[in-house]
Amino acid sequence: MAKVPELFGSMVFNEQVMRERLPKDIYKALHSTMSTGKPISSDVADVVANAMKDWAIEKGATHYTHWFQPMTGITAEKHDGFIQPAEGGTVIMNFSGKQLIKGEPDASSFPSGGLRSTFEARGYTAWDPTSYAFVRGTVLYIPTAFIAYSGQVLDKKTPLLRSMDALNKAALRMLKLFGKTPDRVVASVGAEQEYFLIPLELYSKRPDLIITGRTLFGAKPPKGQELEDHYFGNIKGKVLEFMEDLDEELWKLGIYAKTRHNEVAPAQHEFAPIFSTVNIATDHNQLAMAVMRKVAYEHGMVCLLHEKPFAGVNGSGKHNNWSISTSDGENLLEPGKDLKNNLQFMIFLTAVIEAVDKHQDLLRLSVASAGNDHRLGGNEAPPAIISMFLGDEITDLLETISSGKEYSNRTGNKLSTGVESVPVIYEDTTDRNRTSPVAFTGNKFEFRSLGSSFNIACTNIMINAAVADTLNSFADVLEKVNKKDFHKAAMELIKAEYIAHKRIVFNGDNYTEEWQKESARRGLLNLGGTPQSLAYYDTQENIEMFKRLKIYTAEEVRARKEILLENYCKVINIEALTMCDITIKSILPAATKFSTALADNIAKLSAFGADTMAQHSIVKQVASLINDAYKTEQDLEAAVAHAKEGGDHQTAANLYCDNVVTTMQKLRTYCDALEKIMPKDLWPFPTYTDLLLYVG
């Protein structure tokens, strides 16, 4: 492998490449667009397009694609060649500014939530100059937004960029009151990514994994994660080879892959990048997931990104570390050494507290999916109840402000191992709370509830919007105050808003039954499933906020709700039908074969007067489970048919959640019991032991 600094970003049309290949005035104009969001002219685009094309061809590209993020949850691309007919039956390689700025993919088959009819096919992709183009294989990838012919938003990038703009404007209003005028304020994100790796050979023998991404059946193995020996443990040879190649591929694409380690569950791992601006972090995470799958396949493995691919062991999430900073490098969530007198930090912190409390519903629904329903609150992820962890130091300060008492700064205590050769270290003034959905971790908030397959755009749209709206309301108050009264007015605002929203702050164990009761007493939302969560999407309050910030229209909000509800119904429907198919065609025939063999064995042994008590007991147990599984499979088919007749998507989703999912769980119980009884050579699929505890 080449040296990392030489390798890093080698396939990216980044600022270094731009400086080298663009005229100074063109580079300056493009850089201004990237840093301030100002529009780019067609003349500038033509020059950039030609330079980008020449660079991409040198990297082996023959095609380009407008790479976008429709509401499917994954990315989309259509490849067009650079070739253009020339005289004498030859071709030239051409790429214009018009082609760079705008594409026209077919929009008819992407989810639109009723915004578009199937026959209305035209859609547009628009270049996002704030996110770098890159080359993968023979294709130049150009990050783009995606809108309908009528201008309605059909993707996840456009509202994310709008939310960034709203947050920027609101934060600049607030900073102006502190005498600061940076060019821009941006949200930054580091998205930690969990995943499973299993052998491709075994994966290919599990139709449930192939079709749904998770195991619909599977008895708990004798050894899972009980010994906690996999977490941060020695990385297996084959897995380490995968990680090394993954890092190399990600570095080439300018992705700051920093950390890699084993996670809690066997065969589970994680990688974490360094922070990037939220739109670039979103692009990078989508790209990273695609690269992970590709590299795993090249190593004879499959990368599973489902939130709960295996029952009984930890599922996979994505930790969204969110912060806001100015263009000149000031982190607005940095408490500093003198927390007591850091009024600016306290204002921004209080805005986040209010935003999370007022918009619990939006944060909760931003992590809602059929897959994540299996994971939230399962002692492996935060519960569905949204709350915030601030730590003792900050909570104490806010409590003293709200009560009028005097506060004295905490300092970290010395921590000594008792070994002279090991340096003394100082404890942080706050711990990390892995059970909290929204945890303050020093100078950022870690939102831990996202599922591993998620596009992080939705969650960050909600965070950006909620904080922007709150900052605007704060600015509305403080902009009317005389300069000499500003400090007093700001402190009064902090006090009033903390008292009004302190119910959202909880520094304890979110997994306990006591917190369930306490959160209900506080009036916090407890939205256990996806259908219940999505019902809140289009409340009047939410619609008005999105319209106020110019992120979504009312129609776009309702469309997203419909898309997500419909997706939930489709996912559960596919899983249920897959269960029925596997039960009837594979599990029950295998169990019947086993029971027949047992019956034959009993008959033969009985002829010799042998004791067949054990065989009798087993065959009765198997026969009973076969009958129970068959009956439940029939019930599942009926539940699916009933849910399909549910009418609107909300009603259907409720039926899938309440009836279909519960019947699926019941069917699994019977089938998993059969797996525990039957000989391994008769069971039709690789078991959890095979899948999770492979030697590598």
XYZ file of C-alpha atoms in Angstrom:
696
model
C 0.000 0.000 0.000
C 1.206 3.520 -0.768
C 1.890 5.923 2.073
C -1.402 7.099 3.568
C -0.901 10.854 2.881
C -0.225 10.038 -0.797
C -3.163 7.635 -0.951
C -5.688 9.813 0.858
C -8.129 11.557 -1.481
C -6.313 10.294 -4.580
C -9.663 9.521 -6.253
C -11.341 12.774 -5.195
C -11.674 16.030 -7.116
C -10.811 17.949 -3.961
C -9.536 21.455 -3.316
C -5.934 20.491 -3.899
C -6.827 19.152 -7.360
C -8.970 22.212 -8.047
C -6.132 24.580 -7.176
C -3.821 22.688 -9.509
C -6.215 22.394 -12.460
C -8.454 25.460 -12.362
C -7.579 29.058 -13.259
C -7.259 31.190 -10.136
C -10.441 33.180 -10.763
C -12.467 30.007 -11.430
C -11.093 28.315 -8.318
C -11.873 31.408 -6.257
C -15.468 31.486 -7.537
C -15.972 27.774 -6.887
C -14.405 28.011 -3.432
C -16.761 30.873 -2.606
C -19.714 28.675 -3.562
C -18.409 25.819 -1.430
C -17.812 27.974 1.641
C -20.772 30.367 1.494
C -23.394 28.549 -0.575
C -23.569 31.297 -3.219
C -24.792 30.208 -6.713
C -22.280 29.247 -9.392
C -22.379 30.734 -12.902
C -22.601 28.668 -16.093
C -19.248 30.030 -17.286
C -17.534 28.813 -14.139
C -19.335 25.471 -14.419
C -18.043 24.935 -17.984
C -14.431 25.362 -16.918
C -14.889 23.174 -13.840
C -16.614 20.460 -15.898
C -13.802 20.288 -18.439
C -11.122 20.104 -15.741
C -13.123 17.507 -13.835
C -13.530 15.397 -16.980
C -9.823 15.493 -17.838
C -8.880 14.550 -14.295
C -11.439 11.715 -14.170
C -10.270 10.255 -17.488
C -6.713 10.222 -16.159
C -8.056 8.178 -13.242
C -9.613 5.661 -15.655
C -13.153 7.042 -15.903
C -15.178 6.551 -19.070
C -18.575 7.557 -17.663
C -20.071 10.036 -15.230
C -23.113 9.822 -12.991
C -25.198 12.219 -10.964
C -25.125 10.394 -7.640
C -28.208 11.140 -5.530
C -30.133 9.960 -2.483
C -33.803 9.248 -3.229
C -36.302 8.296 -0.538
C -35.433 4.607 -0.934
C -32.808 4.993 1.809
C -29.960 4.066 -0.541
C -28.153 5.948 -3.295
C -29.030 5.999 -6.986
C -26.967 6.447 -10.127
C -27.279 6.367 -13.924
C -24.041 6.170 -15.945
C -23.531 8.290 -19.063
C -20.423 8.057 -21.210
C -18.146 10.988 -21.930
C -18.118 9.958 -25.604
C -19.573 12.211 -28.263
C -19.676 11.425 -32.025
C -17.015 13.098 -34.151
C -16.168 13.157 -37.864
C -15.088 9.983 -39.591
C -16.911 7.673 -37.218
C -14.689 8.619 -34.288
C -15.554 10.002 -30.861
C -14.321 12.735 -28.582
C -14.606 12.859 -24.792
C -16.842 15.732 -23.788
C -18.433 16.986 -20.578
C -20.058 20.418 -20.376
C -20.994 22.710 -17.539
C -24.654 22.102 -18.362
C -24.143 18.343 -17.958
C -22.317 18.939 -14.678
C -24.969 21.206 -13.199
C -28.105 19.341 -14.271
C -29.127 15.789 -15.065
C -32.480 14.287 -15.991
C -33.079 10.811 -14.572
C -36.423 9.059 -14.720
C -38.288 10.002 -11.532
C -41.375 7.841 -12.022
C -40.300 4.753 -10.080
C -38.822 6.438 -7.012
C -40.983 6.818 -3.884
C -42.831 10.133 -3.932
C -45.553 9.727 -1.321
C -48.185 10.939 -3.743
C -46.234 13.998 -4.910
C -45.919 12.464 -8.377
C -47.980 10.124 -10.516
C -46.316 7.124 -12.154
C -46.775 8.606 -15.619
C -44.972 11.802 -14.555
C -41.493 10.597 -15.293
C -39.315 13.678 -15.485
C -37.023 14.565 -12.566
C -33.865 16.612 -12.220
C -30.557 16.142 -10.445
C -28.630 19.284 -9.528
C -24.916 19.382 -8.720
C -24.008 19.974 -5.070
C -20.693 21.879 -5.333
C -20.208 21.686 -1.550
C -19.504 17.941 -1.762
C -16.532 16.689 -3.758
C -16.866 14.569 -6.899
C -14.917 11.309 -6.932
C -14.014 8.356 -9.149
C -14.966 4.751 -8.416
C -13.966 2.183 -10.991
C -14.634 3.721 -14.411
C -17.203 6.262 -13.237
C -16.983 9.892 -12.132
C -19.508 10.334 -9.300
C -21.019 13.807 -8.914
C -22.987 14.328 -5.666
C -26.345 15.886 -6.500
C -29.731 16.911 -5.186
C -32.862 15.346 -6.730
C -36.140 17.160 -7.386
C -39.316 16.555 -9.361
C -40.207 18.314 -12.609
C -42.486 20.583 -10.569
C -39.740 21.430 -8.082
C -40.892 19.183 -5.244
C -38.135 17.545 -3.229
C -37.724 13.812 -3.903
C -34.472 13.176 -2.034
C -32.722 13.431 1.327
C -29.866 15.751 0.350
C -31.938 18.795 -0.633
C -33.728 19.170 2.720
C -30.439 18.470 4.499
C -28.798 21.364 2.659
C -31.838 23.524 3.457
C -31.592 22.613 7.147
C -27.897 23.521 7.133
C -28.787 26.889 5.650
C -31.492 27.440 8.286
C -29.089 26.546 11.096
C -26.410 28.811 9.624
C -28.735 31.821 9.489
C -30.074 31.243 13.002
C -26.621 30.743 14.538
C -25.252 33.849 12.796
C -28.110 35.885 14.275
C -27.155 34.685 17.737
C -23.408 35.159 17.293
C -23.955 38.726 16.083
C -25.365 39.498 19.535
C -22.025 38.388 20.965
C -20.156 40.686 18.579
C -19.034 37.888 16.250
C -19.516 37.806 12.474
C -18.067 34.598 10.967
C -18.799 33.852 7.324
C -20.747 30.718 8.105
C -21.807 28.273 10.827
C -21.935 24.593 9.932
C -23.061 21.427 11.628
C -20.383 18.739 11.768
C -20.964 15.024 12.180
C -18.911 11.924 12.824
C -20.974 8.814 12.137
C -19.680 5.671 13.855
C -20.753 2.613 11.849
C -21.436 -0.860 13.289
C -21.742 -3.953 11.100
C -21.509 -7.758 11.020
C -19.248 -9.874 8.824
C -20.174 -13.467 7.993
C -18.803 -15.955 5.438
C -20.336 -15.619 1.980
C -20.605 -19.406 1.691
C -22.871 -19.575 4.760
C -24.825 -16.462 3.819
C -25.744 -18.019 0.461
C -27.451 -20.879 2.337
C -29.715 -18.572 4.367
C -32.656 -17.393 2.203
C -33.914 -15.181 5.037
C -30.630 -13.255 5.118
C -30.564 -12.954 1.327
C -34.139 -11.683 1.053
C -34.572 -9.590 4.209
C -31.077 -8.864 5.541
C -31.800 -10.598 8.859
C -32.293 -14.101 10.177
C -36.005 -14.742 10.582
C -35.203 -18.031 12.325
C -32.328 -19.111 14.514
C -31.958 -20.679 17.940
C -29.627 -19.012 20.401
C -26.136 -20.565 20.262
C -24.530 -22.089 23.385
C -22.094 -19.167 23.399
C -23.020 -15.671 22.339
C -21.683 -12.453 23.873
C -22.031 -13.526 27.519
C -18.307 -13.574 28.227
C -17.838 -10.116 26.679
C -14.656 -11.462 25.110
C -15.251 -10.127 21.610
C -15.536 -6.423 22.496
C -12.195 -4.729 21.665
C -10.731 -8.235 21.392
C -8.049 -9.492 19.047
C -9.246 -9.049 15.460
C -9.354 -12.262 13.410
C -6.931 -12.511 10.500
C -9.536 -12.513 7.722
C -11.444 -9.683 9.365
C -8.290 -7.612 9.796
C -7.428 -8.122 6.120
C -10.909 -6.841 5.255
C -10.465 -3.829 7.549
C -7.082 -2.986 6.031
C -8.458 -3.078 2.501
C -11.546 -1.150 3.598
C -9.409 1.611 5.088
C -7.388 1.820 1.877
C -10.497 2.134 -0.298
C -12.078 4.692 2.020
C -8.899 6.757 2.212
C -8.686 6.870 -1.579
C -12.180 8.380 -1.550
C -11.249 11.019 1.006
C -13.164 9.383 3.856
C -11.463 9.935 7.202
C -11.643 6.344 8.451
C -9.916 6.597 11.826
C -10.919 3.821 14.241
C -11.634 0.101 13.825
C -12.398 -2.539 16.440
C -14.479 -5.554 17.393
C -17.899 -4.755 18.815
C -19.871 -6.535 21.545
C -21.548 -9.332 19.578
C -19.501 -12.086 17.937
C -18.796 -11.271 14.263
C -19.718 -7.622 14.918
C -17.341 -4.731 14.247
C -17.206 -0.947 13.976
C -15.370 1.783 12.152
C -15.460 5.466 12.992
C -14.452 8.463 10.862
C -13.194 11.901 11.819
C -15.819 14.674 11.748
C -16.905 16.325 8.478
C -19.567 18.888 7.662
C -22.921 17.142 7.847
C -23.633 17.013 4.091
C -20.196 15.557 3.352
C -20.486 13.189 6.328
C -23.811 11.992 4.919
C -22.330 11.393 1.473
C -19.334 9.651 3.008
C -21.443 7.350 5.162
C -23.611 6.316 2.209
C -20.474 5.719 0.168
C -18.766 3.852 3.012
C -21.648 1.386 3.323
C -21.418 0.599 -0.391
C -17.644 0.148 -0.176
C -17.975 -2.075 2.902
C -20.275 -4.444 1.041
C -17.987 -4.548 -1.990
C -14.765 -5.142 -0.044
C -16.421 -7.804 2.106
C -17.548 -9.674 -1.013
C -14.002 -9.549 -2.385
C -12.851 -11.223 0.839
C -15.438 -14.000 0.614
C -17.620 -12.400 3.271
C -20.881 -10.488 3.486
C -21.251 -7.206 5.364
C -24.607 -7.126 7.152
C -25.954 -3.648 7.900
C -29.377 -4.652 9.199
C -30.137 -3.313 12.667
C -30.839 -6.780 14.098
C -29.533 -9.563 11.857
C -29.363 -12.026 14.772
C -31.809 -12.386 17.652
C -30.370 -12.720 21.143
C -27.163 -10.777 20.473
C -26.584 -7.063 20.107
C -27.769 -5.402 16.949
C -25.951 -2.685 15.019
C -26.414 1.059 15.223
C -24.860 4.244 14.026
C -23.718 6.893 16.512
C -24.314 10.376 15.126
C -21.870 12.765 16.826
C -23.232 16.257 16.120
C -21.686 19.639 16.787
C -21.777 23.172 15.367
C -18.785 25.322 14.499
C -17.993 28.616 12.823
C -16.088 28.890 9.552
C -13.099 30.182 11.517
C -12.954 27.050 13.660
C -14.828 27.913 16.868
C -16.840 24.985 18.277
C -20.021 26.536 19.673
C -20.573 23.553 21.975
C -17.144 23.809 23.608
C -17.664 24.600 27.331
C -14.162 26.019 27.780
C -12.182 26.195 31.002
C -14.459 28.772 32.635
C -17.836 27.143 32.196
C -19.543 29.417 34.702
C -18.834 32.532 32.646
C -19.177 31.042 29.164
C -22.486 32.700 28.346
C -22.316 31.922 24.619
C -21.918 28.194 25.275
C -24.795 28.230 27.753
C -27.093 29.924 25.228
C -26.342 27.399 22.499
C -26.554 24.493 24.964
C -29.947 25.674 26.238
C -31.154 25.969 22.647
C -30.279 22.311 22.071
C -32.043 21.291 25.302
C -35.222 23.100 24.291
C -35.005 21.776 20.738
C -34.737 18.159 21.883
C -37.611 18.544 24.355
C -39.981 20.342 21.977
C -39.235 17.999 19.110
C -38.937 14.590 20.778
C -41.358 13.299 18.169
C -39.193 14.309 15.201
C -36.009 12.893 16.701
C -37.788 9.639 17.528
C -39.380 9.200 14.108
C -36.077 10.022 12.399
C -34.755 6.676 13.684
C -37.940 4.678 13.128
C -37.866 1.615 10.882
C -38.923 -2.007 10.904
C -35.317 -3.032 11.503
C -34.615 -0.557 14.291
C -37.792 -1.583 16.139
C -35.970 -4.799 17.072
C -33.037 -2.893 18.547
C -34.176 0.222 20.422
C -34.280 -0.301 24.158
C -32.859 -3.809 23.994
C -29.937 -3.110 26.372
C -27.843 -2.527 23.260
C -29.289 0.809 22.144
C -31.084 3.697 23.836
C -34.800 3.233 24.481
C -37.502 4.767 22.317
C -38.040 7.482 24.948
C -36.006 10.534 23.945
C -33.990 12.130 26.755
C -30.693 13.996 27.189
C -27.587 13.302 29.234
C -25.622 16.424 30.199
C -23.352 15.099 32.941
C -23.068 16.316 36.501
C -21.010 19.454 35.886
C -23.292 21.087 33.326
C -26.460 19.899 35.050
C -25.228 21.377 38.343
C -24.564 24.717 36.653
C -28.006 24.820 35.053
C -29.642 23.848 38.327
C -27.832 26.619 40.205
C -28.802 29.153 37.529
C -32.439 28.094 37.730
C -32.426 28.164 41.542
C -30.340 31.318 41.974
C -27.647 29.564 44.036
C -23.896 30.060 43.686
C -21.948 27.652 41.467
C -18.327 26.585 41.861
C -16.514 25.025 38.926
C -15.825 21.302 39.201
C -12.386 19.994 38.358
C -11.461 16.462 37.443
C -9.849 14.387 40.181
C -6.486 12.729 39.769
C -6.714 9.070 38.845
C -3.802 6.823 39.715
C -3.282 3.173 38.887
C -0.899 2.739 41.813
C 1.858 1.770 39.386
C 4.722 4.274 39.416
C 5.603 3.787 35.759
C 2.060 4.622 34.608
C 1.356 8.385 34.406
C -1.313 9.967 36.589
C -4.333 11.102 34.558
C -7.233 13.415 35.342
C -10.823 12.265 35.156
C -13.259 14.128 32.961
C -15.877 16.169 34.770
C -18.591 14.130 33.088
C -18.930 10.455 32.166
C -20.362 8.986 28.952
C -23.870 7.555 29.126
C -24.332 4.856 26.504
C -27.992 4.370 27.506
C -28.959 7.948 26.656
C -30.419 8.751 23.219
C -28.845 12.244 23.198
C -25.664 12.439 25.262
C -23.331 15.418 25.673
C -19.773 14.144 25.380
C -17.524 17.121 25.945
C -18.077 19.371 22.921
C -20.708 17.524 20.916
C -23.933 15.567 21.261
C -23.919 11.864 20.500
C -27.267 10.740 19.118
C -27.070 6.977 19.563
C -30.453 5.785 18.313
C -29.823 5.541 14.558
C -29.934 2.121 12.960
C -26.868 0.826 11.145
C -28.478 0.909 7.679
C -29.831 4.449 8.052
C -29.095 7.422 5.889
C -28.002 9.926 8.546
C -29.560 12.828 6.609
C -33.019 12.494 8.167
C -31.816 12.644 11.769
C -29.551 15.594 11.058
C -32.334 17.438 9.235
C -34.405 17.133 12.405
C -31.578 18.202 14.727
C -30.572 21.136 12.512
C -34.172 22.284 12.108
C -35.098 21.998 15.779
C -31.984 23.859 16.958
C -32.312 26.521 14.242
C -35.918 27.199 15.182
C -35.027 27.508 18.860
C -32.060 29.813 18.161
C -34.343 32.032 16.109
C -36.816 32.261 18.984
C -33.951 33.130 21.352
C -32.678 35.783 18.937
C -36.187 37.245 18.647
C -36.042 37.924 22.397
C -32.435 39.038 22.778
C -32.313 41.287 19.716
C -34.807 43.593 21.471
C -32.562 43.994 24.521
C -30.191 46.936 25.088
C -26.524 45.999 24.939
C -25.943 46.887 28.601
C -28.791 44.563 29.646
C -27.790 41.710 27.326
C -26.006 39.529 29.909
C -28.857 39.783 32.399
C -31.481 39.093 29.730
C -29.518 36.114 28.406
C -29.198 34.626 31.881
C -32.920 35.099 32.471
C -33.638 33.382 29.145
C -31.380 30.450 30.023
C -33.061 30.121 33.417
C -36.605 30.284 32.033
C -36.016 27.868 29.170
C -34.100 25.356 31.278
C -36.892 25.296 33.863
C -39.446 24.864 31.067
C -37.563 22.012 29.401
C -35.467 20.346 32.124
C -37.807 17.343 32.063
C -35.840 16.088 29.040
C -32.580 15.927 31.054
C -31.850 12.543 32.647
C -28.354 11.489 33.679
C -29.227 8.020 34.945
C -29.746 4.540 33.476
C -32.294 4.760 30.666
C -32.774 0.976 30.682
C -34.418 0.766 34.103
C -38.096 0.235 34.774
C -37.940 3.198 37.151
C -37.056 5.495 34.228
C -40.020 4.192 32.258
C -42.291 5.310 35.089
C -40.403 8.545 35.713
C -40.449 9.555 32.041
C -44.206 9.000 31.952
C -44.588 11.191 35.046
C -42.566 13.894 33.275
C -44.832 13.695 30.243
C -42.193 12.478 27.789
C -43.278 10.598 24.683
C -42.871 6.819 24.606
C -43.357 5.843 20.968
C -42.512 2.164 20.935
C -42.942 1.276 17.267
C -42.475 2.797 13.848
C -46.195 3.306 13.022
C -46.787 5.123 16.323
C -43.755 7.344 15.737
C -44.537 8.272 12.146
C -48.054 9.363 13.130
C -46.435 12.513 14.571
C -44.621 13.524 11.375
C -47.272 15.856 9.995
C -48.579 17.505 13.151
C -49.461 21.140 12.575
C -46.607 22.284 14.823
C -44.054 20.299 12.821
C -45.404 21.416 9.460
C -45.318 25.055 10.543
C -41.703 24.760 11.714
C -40.554 23.149 8.459
C -42.375 25.797 6.431
C -40.973 28.600 8.614
C -37.432 27.366 8.012
C -38.098 26.627 4.309
C -37.004 22.995 4.641
C -40.222 21.241 3.591
C -43.607 22.272 2.297
C -46.655 20.750 3.962
C -47.054 18.424 0.969
C -43.436 17.282 1.216
C -43.852 16.484 4.925
C -46.963 14.411 4.318
C -45.292 12.666 1.391
C -42.373 11.594 3.570
C -44.719 10.219 6.178
C -46.534 8.186 3.515
C -43.264 6.911 2.022
C -41.966 5.717 5.391
C -45.263 4.093 6.387
C -45.494 2.329 3.035
C -41.885 1.157 3.358
C -42.616 -0.249 6.812
C -45.597 -2.196 5.477
C -43.568 -3.558 2.564
C -40.659 -4.646 4.759
C -42.879 -6.509 7.221
C -44.882 -8.020 4.365
C -41.707 -9.340 2.694
C -40.419 -10.746 5.980
C -43.727 -12.447 6.764
C -44.057 -14.028 3.323
C -40.433 -15.175 3.510
C -41.138 -16.833 6.858
C -44.170 -18.601 5.418
C -42.194 -19.794 2.419
C -39.263 -21.107 4.470
C -41.543 -22.760 7.012
C -43.603 -24.646 4.441
C -40.847 -25.505 1.969
C -37.856 -26.138 4.220
C -38.405 -26.340 7.968
C -41.555 -28.465 8.125
C -40.337 -30.953 5.470
C -37.059 -31.351 7.372
C -38.899 -31.820 10.663
C -41.289 -34.323 9.068
C -38.348 -36.275 7.689
C -36.810 -36.381 11.144
C -40.040 -37.499 12.835
C -40.526 -40.202 10.188
C -37.009 -41.476 10.795
C -37.716 -41.564 14.525
C -40.974 -43.466 13.984
C -39.168 -46.020 11.802
C -36.491 -46.363 14.464
C -39.112 -46.971 17.147
C -40.806 -49.656 15.063
C -37.542 -51.470 14.364
C -36.306 -51.348 17.953
C -39.676 -52.381 19.358
C -39.465 -55.624 17.355
C -36.509 -56.509 19.570
C -38.263 -55.377 22.750
C -35.875 -52.425 23.187
C -36.799 -49.450 25.349
C -37.830 -46.570 23.028
C -39.042 -44.116 25.681
C -36.615 -41.368 24.549
C -37.585 -41.741 20.906
C -41.290 -41.664 21.803
C -40.817 -38.450 23.787
C -38.855 -36.731 21.021
C -41.196 -37.763 18.200
C -44.224 -36.512 20.155
C -42.473 -33.225 20.824
C -41.505 -32.823 17.167
C -45.008 -33.720 15.972
C -46.521 -31.181 18.359
C -44.147 -28.439 17.169
C -44.857 -29.290 13.522
C -48.590 -28.882 14.153
C -48.091 -25.626 16.083
C -45.770 -24.205 13.430
C -48.121 -25.143 10.612
C -51.140 -23.617 12.349
C -49.216 -20.414 13.124
C -47.965 -20.199 9.545
C -51.602 -20.303 8.413
C -52.429 -17.584 10.952
C -49.548 -15.507 9.610
C -50.835 -15.756 6.043
C -54.250 -14.617 7.276
C -52.732 -11.717 9.254
C -50.831 -10.546 6.182
C -53.943 -10.707 4.021
C -55.881 -8.711 6.623
C -53.143 -6.050 6.881
C -53.099 -5.624 3.096
C -56.771 -4.706 3.298
C -56.020 -2.069 5.936
C -56.777 0.870 3.668
C -54.532 3.889 4.248
C -50.866 3.367 5.067
C -51.192 4.376 8.735
C -53.943 1.820 9.366
C -52.095 -0.878 7.447
C -48.848 -0.159 9.315
C -50.662 -0.463 12.644
C -52.060 -3.844 11.577
C -48.654 -5.085 10.451
C -47.138 -3.957 13.752
C -49.865 -5.278 16.054
C -50.857 -8.504 14.270
C -48.299 -9.594 11.694
C -45.138 -8.948 13.732
C -46.518 -10.694 16.818
C -47.564 -13.729 14.757
C -44.098 -13.819 13.165
C -42.539 -13.928 16.616
C -44.825 -16.791 17.597
C -43.965 -18.796 14.468
C -40.281 -18.259 15.074
C -40.606 -19.656 18.587
C -41.919 -22.992 17.289
C -39.390 -23.250 14.483
C -36.452 -22.351 16.722
C -37.609 -25.038 19.162
C -37.468 -27.546 16.284
C -33.907 -26.453 15.474
C -32.830 -27.219 19.040
C -34.181 -30.774 18.803
C -33.217 -31.795 15.295
C -29.858 -33.232 14.197
C -27.576 -30.632 12.644
C -27.286 -32.567 9.375
C -31.070 -32.469 8.918
C -31.508 -28.771 9.720
C -31.739 -27.002 6.337
C -29.646 -23.905 7.169
C -26.379 -22.859 8.830
C -27.014 -22.165 12.508
C -26.093 -19.150 14.629
C -23.021 -21.023 15.817
C -21.925 -21.451 12.193
C -22.657 -17.839 11.269
C -21.303 -16.022 14.312
C -18.478 -18.174 15.616
C -16.670 -18.965 12.394
C -12.907 -19.314 12.475
C -11.163 -16.560 10.572
